[in-house]
PDB file of C-alpha atoms in Angstrom:
ATOM      1  CA  UNK R 415     106.800  82.737 156.801  1.00 53.00           C
ATOM      2  CA  UNK R 416     106.112  84.641 153.599  1.00 56.00           C
ATOM      3  CA  UNK R 417     103.378  86.970 152.488  1.00 61.00           C
ATOM      4  CA  UNK R 418     101.931  88.293 149.261  1.00 65.00           C
ATOM      5  CA  UNK R 419     104.548  91.047 149.396  1.00 71.00           C
ATOM      6  CA  UNK R 420     107.455  88.560 149.556  1.00 84.00           C
ATOM      7  CA  UNK R 421     109.548  88.690 146.412  1.00 92.00           C
ATOM      8  CA  UNK R 422     109.501  85.472 144.378  1.00 95.00           C
ATOM      9  CA  UNK R 423     112.900  84.076 143.349  1.00 96.00           C
ATOM     10  CA  UNK R 424     114.184  81.409 140.989  1.00 97.00           C
ATOM     11  CA  UNK R 425     117.574  79.799 141.646  1.00 97.00           C
ATOM     12  CA  UNK R 426     119.678  80.205 138.518  1.00 97.00           C
ATOM     13  CA  UNK R 427     122.435  77.933 139.817  1.00 97.00           C
ATOM     14  CA  UNK R 428     123.101  75.545 142.682  1.00 98.00           C
ATOM     15  CA  UNK R 429     123.525  77.655 145.800  1.00 97.00           C
ATOM     16  CA  UNK R 430     124.946  77.017 149.242  1.00 96.00           C
ATOM     17  CA  UNK R 431     122.451  77.991 151.934  1.00 95.00           C
ATOM     18  CA  UNK R 432     122.063  77.664 155.692  1.00 92.00           C
ATOM     19  CA  UNK R 433     118.849  76.239 157.139  1.00 92.00           C
ATOM     20  CA  UNK R 434     117.166  78.528 159.652  1.00 88.00           C
ATOM     21  CA  UNK R 435     117.152  78.016 162.616  1.00 85.00           C
ATOM     22  CA  UNK R 436     119.059  74.704 162.558  1.00 85.00           C
ATOM     23  CA  UNK R 437     122.255  76.208 161.119  1.00 85.00           C
ATOM     24  CA  UNK R 438     122.874  73.241 158.806  1.00 91.00           C
ATOM     25  CA  UNK R 439     124.557  74.022 155.459  1.00 92.00           C
ATOM     26  CA  UNK R 440     122.773  72.630 152.401  1.00 96.00           C
ATOM     27  CA  UNK R 441     122.787  73.161 148.647  1.00 97.00           C
ATOM     28  CA  UNK R 442     119.621  74.466 147.008  1.00 97.00           C
ATOM     29  CA  UNK R 443     119.543  73.183 143.425  1.00 97.00           C
ATOM     30  CA  UNK R 444     119.270  75.315 140.301  1.00 97.00           C
ATOM     31  CA  UNK R 445     115.646  75.556 139.227  1.00 97.00           C
ATOM     32  CA  UNK R 446     114.280  75.844 142.787  1.00 97.00           C
ATOM     33  CA  UNK R 447     111.629  78.483 143.461  1.00 96.00           C
ATOM     34  CA  UNK R 448     111.052  80.431 146.652  1.00 95.00           C
ATOM     35  CA  UNK R 449     110.303  83.776 148.227  1.00 95.00           C
ATOM     36  CA  UNK R 450     112.592  86.332 149.855  1.00 94.00           C
ATOM     37  CA  UNK R 451     111.218  86.961 153.348  1.00 90.00           C
ATOM     38  CA  UNK R 452     114.070  89.215 154.521  1.00 88.00           C
ATOM     39  CA  UNK R 453     116.784  91.060 152.617  1.00 88.00           C
ATOM     40  CA  UNK R 454     118.927  92.869 155.149  1.00 85.00           C
ATOM     41  CA  UNK R 455     122.639  93.466 155.537  1.00 86.00           C
ATOM     42  CA  UNK R 456     123.512  92.004 152.161  1.00 86.00           C
ATOM     43  CA  UNK R 457     122.150  88.530 152.873  1.00 89.00           C
ATOM     44  CA  UNK R 458     118.773  87.007 152.118  1.00 92.00           C
ATOM     45  CA  UNK R 459     116.360  84.807 154.028  1.00 91.00           C
ATOM     46  CA  UNK R 460     114.331  82.757 151.574  1.00 94.00           C
ATOM     47  CA  UNK R 461     111.349  80.467 152.018  1.00 94.00           C
ATOM     48  CA  UNK R 462     111.709  77.353 149.838  1.00 96.00           C
ATOM     49  CA  UNK R 463     109.506  74.254 150.044  1.00 94.00           C
ATOM     50  CA  UNK R 464     108.315  74.991 153.586  1.00 93.00           C
ATOM     51  CA  UNK R 465     111.742  75.857 155.024  1.00 94.00           C
ATOM     52  CA  UNK R 466     113.717  79.037 155.675  1.00 92.00           C
ATOM     53  CA  UNK R 467     117.265  79.378 154.333  1.00 94.00           C
ATOM     54  CA  UNK R 468     119.906  82.093 154.600  1.00 92.00           C
ATOM     55  CA  UNK R 469     121.703  83.011 151.383  1.00 94.00           C
ATOM     56  CA  UNK R 470     124.987  84.925 151.796  1.00 90.00           C
ATOM     57  CA  UNK R 471     125.379  88.147 149.824  1.00 88.00           C
ATOM     58  CA  UNK R 472     128.258  86.647 147.830  1.00 88.00           C
ATOM     59  CA  UNK R 473     125.757  84.087 146.473  1.00 93.00           C
ATOM     60  CA  UNK R 474     123.079  86.659 145.671  1.00 93.00           C
ATOM     61  CA  UNK R 475     123.653  86.136 141.944  1.00 95.00           C
ATOM     62  CA  UNK R 476     122.029  82.692 142.309  1.00 96.00           C
ATOM     63  CA  UNK R 477     118.720  84.486 142.931  1.00 97.00           C
ATOM     64  CA  UNK R 478     119.301  87.432 140.611  1.00 95.00           C
ATOM     65  CA  UNK R 479     120.795  89.826 143.177  1.00 94.00           C
ATOM     66  CA  UNK R 480     124.087  91.710 143.002  1.00 88.00           C
ATOM     67  CA  UNK R 481     126.904  91.120 145.471  1.00 79.00           C
ATOM     68  CA  UNK R 482     127.519  93.992 147.919  1.00 79.00           C
ATOM     69  CA  UNK R 483     130.175  96.525 146.805  1.00 83.00           C
ATOM     70  CA  UNK R 484     133.716  96.302 148.173  1.00 85.00           C
ATOM     71  CA  UNK R 485     134.498  98.453 151.208  1.00 89.00           C
ATOM     72  CA  UNK R 486     136.841 101.397 150.817  1.00 91.00           C
ATOM     73  CA  UNK R 487     139.096 103.020 153.362  1.00 90.00           C
ATOM     74  CA  UNK R 488     142.194 105.226 152.928  1.00 88.00           C
ATOM     75  CA  UNK R 489     145.505 103.349 153.378  1.00 80.00           C
ATOM     76  CA  UNK R 490     146.417 105.762 156.196  1.00 87.00           C
ATOM     77  CA  UNK R 491     143.045 105.459 157.956  1.00 90.00           C
ATOM     78  CA  UNK R 492     143.053 106.234 161.656  1.00 94.00           C
ATOM     79  CA  UNK R 493     141.864 103.800 164.304  1.00 95.00           C
ATOM     80  CA  UNK R 494     138.770 105.968 164.724  1.00 95.00           C
ATOM     81  CA  UNK R 495     137.935 105.641 161.006  1.00 96.00           C
ATOM     82  CA  UNK R 496     138.458 101.874 161.121  1.00 96.00           C
ATOM     83  CA  UNK R 497     136.349 101.506 164.272  1.00 96.00           C
ATOM     84  CA  UNK R 498     133.568 103.550 162.679  1.00 96.00           C
ATOM     85  CA  UNK R 499     133.590 101.143 159.706  1.00 96.00           C
ATOM     86  CA  UNK R 500     133.658  98.166 162.115  1.00 97.00           C
ATOM     87  CA  UNK R 501     130.434  99.401 163.732  1.00 97.00           C
ATOM     88  CA  UNK R 502     128.901 100.040 160.290  1.00 95.00           C
ATOM     89  CA  UNK R 503     129.738  96.466 159.274  1.00 95.00           C
ATOM     90  CA  UNK R 504     128.318  95.076 162.522  1.00 96.00           C
ATOM     91  CA  UNK R 505     125.064  96.851 161.684  1.00 95.00           C
ATOM     92  CA  UNK R 506     124.897  94.756 158.490  1.00 92.00           C
ATOM     93  CA  UNK R 507     124.784  91.504 160.494  1.00 92.00           C
ATOM     94  CA  UNK R 508     121.242  90.277 161.042  1.00 87.00           C
ATOM     95  CA  UNK R 509     119.680  87.282 162.678  1.00 75.00           C
ATOM     96  CA  UNK R 510     117.837  85.580 159.787  1.00 70.00           C
ATOM     97  CA  UNK R 511     114.650  85.385 161.863  1.00 72.00           C
ATOM     98  CA  UNK R 512     114.683  88.857 163.444  1.00 77.00           C
ATOM     99  CA  UNK R 513     114.735  91.971 161.236  1.00 79.00           C
ATOM    100  CA  UNK R 514     117.190  93.869 163.444  1.00 87.00           C
ATOM    101  CA  UNK R 515     120.939  94.133 163.285  1.00 93.00           C
ATOM    102  CA  UNK R 516     123.025  92.658 166.089  1.00 94.00           C
ATOM    103  CA  UNK R 517     124.032  96.113 167.359  1.00 96.00           C
ATOM    104  CA  UNK R 518     120.416  97.281 167.842  1.00 94.00           C
ATOM    105  CA  UNK R 519     119.568  93.907 169.385  1.00 93.00           C
ATOM    106  CA  UNK R 520     122.283  94.585 171.979  1.00 95.00           C
ATOM    107  CA  UNK R 521     124.251  91.465 171.080  1.00 95.00           C
ATOM    108  CA  UNK R 522     127.649  93.191 170.710  1.00 97.00           C
ATOM    109  CA  UNK R 523     129.297  93.596 174.111  1.00 97.00           C
ATOM    110  CA  UNK R 524     132.794  94.740 173.185  1.00 97.00           C
ATOM    111  CA  UNK R 525     134.887  95.901 170.205  1.00 97.00           C
ATOM    112  CA  UNK R 526     138.665  96.133 170.547  1.00 97.00           C
ATOM    113  CA  UNK R 527     141.040  97.192 167.779  1.00 97.00           C
ATOM    114  CA  UNK R 528     144.685  96.057 167.902  1.00 96.00           C
ATOM    115  CA  UNK R 529     147.688  96.713 165.691  1.00 94.00           C
ATOM    116  CA  UNK R 530     149.631  93.765 164.305  1.00 93.00           C
ATOM    117  CA  UNK R 531     153.377  93.785 163.641  1.00 93.00           C
ATOM    118  CA  UNK R 532     152.866  94.086 159.867  1.00 91.00           C
ATOM    119  CA  UNK R 533     150.821  97.309 160.170  1.00 86.00           C
ATOM    120  CA  UNK R 534     147.495  95.547 159.708  1.00 92.00           C
ATOM    121  CA  UNK R 535     144.825  95.426 162.392  1.00 95.00           C
ATOM    122  CA  UNK R 536     142.967  92.766 164.335  1.00 97.00           C
ATOM    123  CA  UNK R 537     139.446  93.322 165.602  1.00 98.00           C
ATOM    124  CA  UNK R 538     138.334  91.472 168.718  1.00 98.00           C
ATOM    125  CA  UNK R 539     134.604  91.198 169.294  1.00 98.00           C
ATOM    126  CA  UNK R 540     132.678  89.853 172.256  1.00 97.00           C
ATOM    127  CA  UNK R 541     129.073  89.151 171.420  1.00 97.00           C
ATOM    128  CA  UNK R 542     126.166  87.051 172.606  1.00 95.00           C
ATOM    129  CA  UNK R 543     122.929  85.563 171.299  1.00 92.00           C
ATOM    130  CA  UNK R 544     119.322  86.185 172.252  1.00 87.00           C
ATOM    131  CA  UNK R 545     119.177  82.527 173.353  1.00 85.00           C
ATOM    132  CA  UNK R 546     122.184  80.319 174.252  1.00 84.00           C
ATOM    133  CA  UNK R 547     120.828  77.346 172.276  1.00 83.00           C
ATOM    134  CA  UNK R 548     120.307  79.316 169.046  1.00 80.00           C
ATOM    135  CA  UNK R 549     121.180  77.097 166.084  1.00 78.00           C
ATOM    136  CA  UNK R 550     122.274  80.151 164.112  1.00 80.00           C
ATOM    137  CA  UNK R 551     124.959  81.178 166.637  1.00 86.00           C
ATOM    138  CA  UNK R 552     127.965  79.944 164.670  1.00 86.00           C
ATOM    139  CA  UNK R 553     126.444  81.318 161.452  1.00 85.00           C
ATOM    140  CA  UNK R 554     126.156  84.783 163.037  1.00 90.00           C
ATOM    141  CA  UNK R 555     129.729  84.553 164.363  1.00 92.00           C
ATOM    142  CA  UNK R 556     130.988  83.599 160.881  1.00 89.00           C
ATOM    143  CA  UNK R 557     128.965  86.437 159.343  1.00 90.00           C
ATOM    144  CA  UNK R 558     130.511  88.956 161.767  1.00 95.00           C
ATOM    145  CA  UNK R 559     134.017  87.606 161.154  1.00 94.00           C
ATOM    146  CA  UNK R 560     133.729  87.613 157.362  1.00 90.00           C
ATOM    147  CA  UNK R 561     132.191  91.096 157.211  1.00 92.00           C
ATOM    148  CA  UNK R 562     134.864  92.574 159.477  1.00 96.00           C
ATOM    149  CA  UNK R 563     137.635  90.933 157.467  1.00 94.00           C
ATOM    150  CA  UNK R 564     136.295  92.751 154.374  1.00 92.00           C
ATOM    151  CA  UNK R 565     137.481  96.032 155.914  1.00 94.00           C
ATOM    152  CA  UNK R 566     140.743  97.275 154.392  1.00 93.00           C
ATOM    153  CA  UNK R 567     143.613  97.085 156.939  1.00 92.00           C
ATOM    154  CA  UNK R 568     141.799  94.431 159.017  1.00 95.00           C
ATOM    155  CA  UNK R 569     143.782  91.202 158.666  1.00 95.00           C
ATOM    156  CA  UNK R 570     141.723  89.171 161.092  1.00 96.00           C
ATOM    157  CA  UNK R 571     138.669  89.302 163.287  1.00 97.00           C
ATOM    158  CA  UNK R 572     138.444  87.274 166.471  1.00 97.00           C
ATOM    159  CA  UNK R 573     134.800  86.857 167.445  1.00 97.00           C
ATOM    160  CA  UNK R 574     134.123  85.383 170.872  1.00 96.00           C
ATOM    161  CA  UNK R 575     130.643  84.195 171.789  1.00 94.00           C
ATOM    162  CA  UNK R 576     129.939  84.907 175.479  1.00 95.00           C
ATOM    163  CA  UNK R 577     126.884  84.442 177.653  1.00 94.00           C
ATOM    164  CA  UNK R 578     127.819  86.570 180.638  1.00 93.00           C
ATOM    165  CA  UNK R 579     126.067  88.830 181.174  1.00 93.00           C
ATOM    166  CA  UNK R 580     122.991  87.052 179.837  1.00 92.00           C
ATOM    167  CA  UNK R 581     121.217  88.937 177.071  1.00 92.00           C
ATOM    168  CA  UNK R 582     117.968  90.686 177.954  1.00 90.00           C
ATOM    169  CA  UNK R 583     115.581  92.904 176.057  1.00 89.00           C
ATOM    170  CA  UNK R 584     116.834  95.889 178.082  1.00 92.00           C
ATOM    171  CA  UNK R 585     120.015  95.633 175.957  1.00 94.00           C
ATOM    172  CA  UNK R 586     118.097  96.402 172.762  1.00 92.00           C
ATOM    173  CA  UNK R 587     118.026  99.897 171.297  1.00 91.00           C
ATOM    174  CA  UNK R 588     114.861 101.842 171.945  1.00 92.00           C
ATOM    175  CA  UNK R 589     113.966 101.594 168.238  1.00 88.00           C
ATOM    176  CA  UNK R 590     114.302  97.794 168.290  1.00 87.00           C
ATOM    177  CA  UNK R 591     112.214  97.516 171.477  1.00 89.00           C
ATOM    178  CA  UNK R 592     109.557  99.780 169.989  1.00 87.00           C
ATOM    179  CA  UNK R 593     109.444  97.878 166.692  1.00 83.00           C
ATOM    180  CA  UNK R 594     109.184  94.477 168.405  1.00 81.00           C
ATOM    181  CA  UNK R 595     106.693  95.684 171.010  1.00 81.00           C
ATOM    182  CA  UNK R 596     109.158  94.929 173.834  1.00 79.00           C
ATOM    183  CA  UNK R 597     109.007  98.320 175.561  1.00 74.00           C
TER     184      UNK R 597
END
């Protein structure tokens, strides 16, 4: 779970966390000690008392980390500029157990941008999981939704979890297959 190179952390305050892979939300108390095993996409996977937990970027201060900076986009941004930022945000969403973003894992099937009556946008996402019974599925969906709703001009993100077609390693990017040894 952790190695000598894992960064030790001390919880400065009570912190909401999600157990990996169960997906259960818990509170880790101030004074707890652990190790960061993965710090990708603005969130942290920490090993505490024999268990893995996911700490959201907004709670990074509890372990001495800074929150990610706010996203910027011109008020008159084109759909192409917004979609580019959508894909950038999707690449910051990571499975807490796998060190690859959901785009390189091939989990994002569709991105659709729509205009709302008030000039804002809605992003519709169809995505899947590497395994249908993954306990972190709803956590990943919430992560995608919250990160997309950080984008200026995006009022809402509708994230649909689908299992057709079933995910397979052939959907992964070549870099992800190479890194995981799944060529």
